mmCIF file of C-alpha atoms in Angstrom:
data_model
loop_
_atom_site.group_PDB
_atom_site.id
_atom_site.type_symbol
_atom_site.label_atom_id
_atom_site.label_comp_id
_atom_site.label_asym_id
_atom_site.label_seq_id
_atom_site.Cartn_x
_atom_site.Cartn_y
_atom_site.Cartn_z
ATOM 1 C CA UNK K 598 -125.181 -33.557 55.413
ATOM 2 C CA UNK K 599 -121.541 -33.900 54.621
ATOM 3 C CA UNK K 600 -119.471 -36.878 53.896
ATOM 4 C CA UNK K 601 -117.885 -38.719 56.786
ATOM 5 C CA UNK K 602 -114.148 -38.408 57.399
ATOM 6 C CA UNK K 603 -111.634 -40.983 56.320
ATOM 7 C CA UNK K 604 -111.244 -44.050 58.472
ATOM 8 C CA UNK K 605 -108.316 -44.175 60.860
ATOM 9 C CA UNK K 606 -106.671 -47.031 58.940
ATOM 10 C CA UNK K 607 -106.391 -44.845 55.805
ATOM 11 C CA UNK K 608 -104.773 -42.061 57.824
ATOM 12 C CA UNK K 609 -102.315 -44.527 59.361
ATOM 13 C CA UNK K 610 -101.401 -45.861 55.911
ATOM 14 C CA UNK K 611 -100.720 -42.350 54.668
ATOM 15 C CA UNK K 612 -98.508 -41.635 57.687
ATOM 16 C CA UNK K 613 -96.565 -44.880 57.179
ATOM 17 C CA UNK K 614 -95.965 -44.060 53.515
ATOM 18 C CA UNK K 615 -94.759 -40.583 54.405
ATOM 19 C CA UNK K 616 -92.370 -42.006 57.015
ATOM 20 C CA UNK K 617 -90.989 -44.571 54.540
ATOM 21 C CA UNK K 618 -90.419 -41.895 51.891
ATOM 22 C CA UNK K 619 -88.624 -39.755 54.452
ATOM 23 C CA UNK K 620 -86.368 -42.686 55.393
ATOM 24 C CA UNK K 621 -85.556 -43.320 51.729
ATOM 25 C CA UNK K 622 -84.649 -39.674 51.201
ATOM 26 C CA UNK K 623 -82.430 -39.734 54.281
ATOM 27 C CA UNK K 624 -80.640 -42.855 52.993
ATOM 28 C CA UNK K 625 -80.082 -41.214 49.606
ATOM 29 C CA UNK K 626 -78.586 -38.143 51.291
ATOM 30 C CA UNK K 627 -76.249 -40.384 53.282
ATOM 31 C CA UNK K 628 -75.163 -42.204 50.114
ATOM 32 C CA UNK K 629 -74.380 -38.892 48.441
ATOM 33 C CA UNK K 630 -72.269 -37.853 51.413
ATOM 34 C CA UNK K 631 -70.173 -41.031 51.092
ATOM 35 C CA UNK K 632 -68.667 -40.015 47.747
ATOM 36 C CA UNK K 633 -64.958 -39.325 47.788
ATOM 37 C CA UNK K 634 -63.849 -35.750 48.084
ATOM 38 C CA UNK K 635 -61.206 -34.852 45.570
ATOM 39 C CA UNK K 636 -58.662 -32.092 45.975
ATOM 40 C CA UNK K 637 -59.318 -29.119 43.677
ATOM 41 C CA UNK K 638 -55.867 -27.586 44.138
ATOM 42 C CA UNK K 639 -52.572 -29.416 44.007
ATOM 43 C CA UNK K 640 -49.644 -28.903 46.367
ATOM 44 C CA UNK K 641 -46.129 -28.953 44.953
ATOM 45 C CA UNK K 642 -45.314 -31.938 47.147
ATOM 46 C CA UNK K 643 -47.935 -33.929 45.234
ATOM 47 C CA UNK K 644 -46.567 -32.643 41.926
ATOM 48 C CA UNK K 645 -43.078 -33.807 42.886
ATOM 49 C CA UNK K 646 -44.416 -37.191 44.003
ATOM 50 C CA UNK K 647 -46.251 -37.617 40.699
ATOM 51 C CA UNK K 648 -43.121 -36.477 38.854
ATOM 52 C CA UNK K 649 -41.026 -39.232 40.422
ATOM 53 C CA UNK K 650 -43.614 -41.979 39.870
ATOM 54 C CA UNK K 651 -44.524 -41.027 36.301
ATOM 55 C CA UNK K 652 -41.236 -42.374 34.955
ATOM 56 C CA UNK K 653 -42.466 -45.951 35.437
ATOM 57 C CA UNK K 654 -45.535 -45.478 33.224
ATOM 58 C CA UNK K 655 -45.612 -45.957 29.477
ATOM 59 C CA UNK K 656 -48.333 -43.356 28.848
ATOM 60 C CA UNK K 657 -49.888 -40.768 31.122
ATOM 61 C CA UNK K 658 -53.396 -39.357 30.849
ATOM 62 C CA UNK K 659 -55.319 -37.057 33.183
ATOM 63 C CA UNK K 660 -57.588 -39.956 34.097
ATOM 64 C CA UNK K 661 -54.723 -42.137 35.341
ATOM 65 C CA UNK K 662 -53.412 -39.308 37.524
ATOM 66 C CA UNK K 663 -56.884 -38.485 38.852
ATOM 67 C CA UNK K 664 -57.523 -42.113 39.802
ATOM 68 C CA UNK K 665 -54.155 -42.804 41.425
ATOM 69 C CA UNK K 666 -53.957 -39.647 43.511
ATOM 70 C CA UNK K 667 -57.661 -38.851 44.149
ATOM 71 C CA UNK K 668 -57.556 -35.584 42.262
ATOM 72 C CA UNK K 669 -60.246 -33.924 40.221
ATOM 73 C CA UNK K 670 -59.822 -34.116 36.460
ATOM 74 C CA UNK K 671 -59.071 -30.408 36.185
ATOM 75 C CA UNK K 672 -56.371 -30.701 38.860
ATOM 76 C CA UNK K 673 -54.875 -33.731 37.081
ATOM 77 C CA UNK K 674 -54.780 -31.789 33.811
ATOM 78 C CA UNK K 675 -53.086 -28.903 35.600
ATOM 79 C CA UNK K 676 -50.444 -31.234 37.067
ATOM 80 C CA UNK K 677 -49.700 -32.725 33.665
ATOM 81 C CA UNK K 678 -49.457 -29.256 32.152
ATOM 82 C CA UNK K 679 -46.972 -28.246 34.867
ATOM 83 C CA UNK K 680 -44.864 -31.354 34.262
ATOM 84 C CA UNK K 681 -44.981 -30.783 30.500
ATOM 85 C CA UNK K 682 -43.794 -27.194 30.920
ATOM 86 C CA UNK K 683 -40.965 -28.358 33.198
ATOM 87 C CA UNK K 684 -39.860 -30.797 30.510
ATOM 88 C CA UNK K 685 -40.631 -34.037 32.357
ATOM 89 C CA UNK K 686 -43.272 -35.141 29.832
ATOM 90 C CA UNK K 687 -43.608 -35.133 26.063
ATOM 91 C CA UNK K 688 -46.957 -34.538 24.420
ATOM 92 C CA UNK K 689 -47.712 -37.705 22.465
ATOM 93 C CA UNK K 690 -51.136 -36.769 21.123
ATOM 94 C CA UNK K 691 -53.948 -34.432 22.038
ATOM 95 C CA UNK K 692 -57.467 -33.581 21.060
ATOM 96 C CA UNK K 693 -60.001 -31.116 22.345
ATOM 97 C CA UNK K 694 -60.832 -33.330 25.325
ATOM 98 C CA UNK K 695 -57.798 -35.489 25.972
ATOM 99 C CA UNK K 696 -54.044 -35.090 26.094
ATOM 100 C CA UNK K 697 -51.776 -38.120 26.126
ATOM 101 C CA UNK K 698 -48.269 -37.723 27.474
ATOM 102 C CA UNK K 699 -45.236 -39.982 27.615
ATOM 103 C CA UNK K 700 -42.356 -39.587 30.064
ATOM 104 C CA UNK K 701 -39.176 -38.151 28.618
ATOM 105 C CA UNK K 702 -36.444 -40.726 28.380
ATOM 106 C CA UNK K 703 -33.103 -39.801 29.880
#
């Protein structure tokens, strides 16, 4: 007639593997959720805070602002652009990807 079914031990192994894979996926989801959330928009209070603290730096890049204040790179670039337009920063050098600023000396 037909072939006999799989033994119970094989079914148990398959269930254990499925449970382990599910646990791994759950752990990965939890790890993803632990990443830091960065602010997409910038409040003027943060801009003013950055403005006062920038004077102590020799050069300013979007990366340094993003790291210090937990901002996204686009928000950091926007802050630097605002400060440049206000006259607080001088554009030292720029390329397609990166702009380097220096604080204006008084």
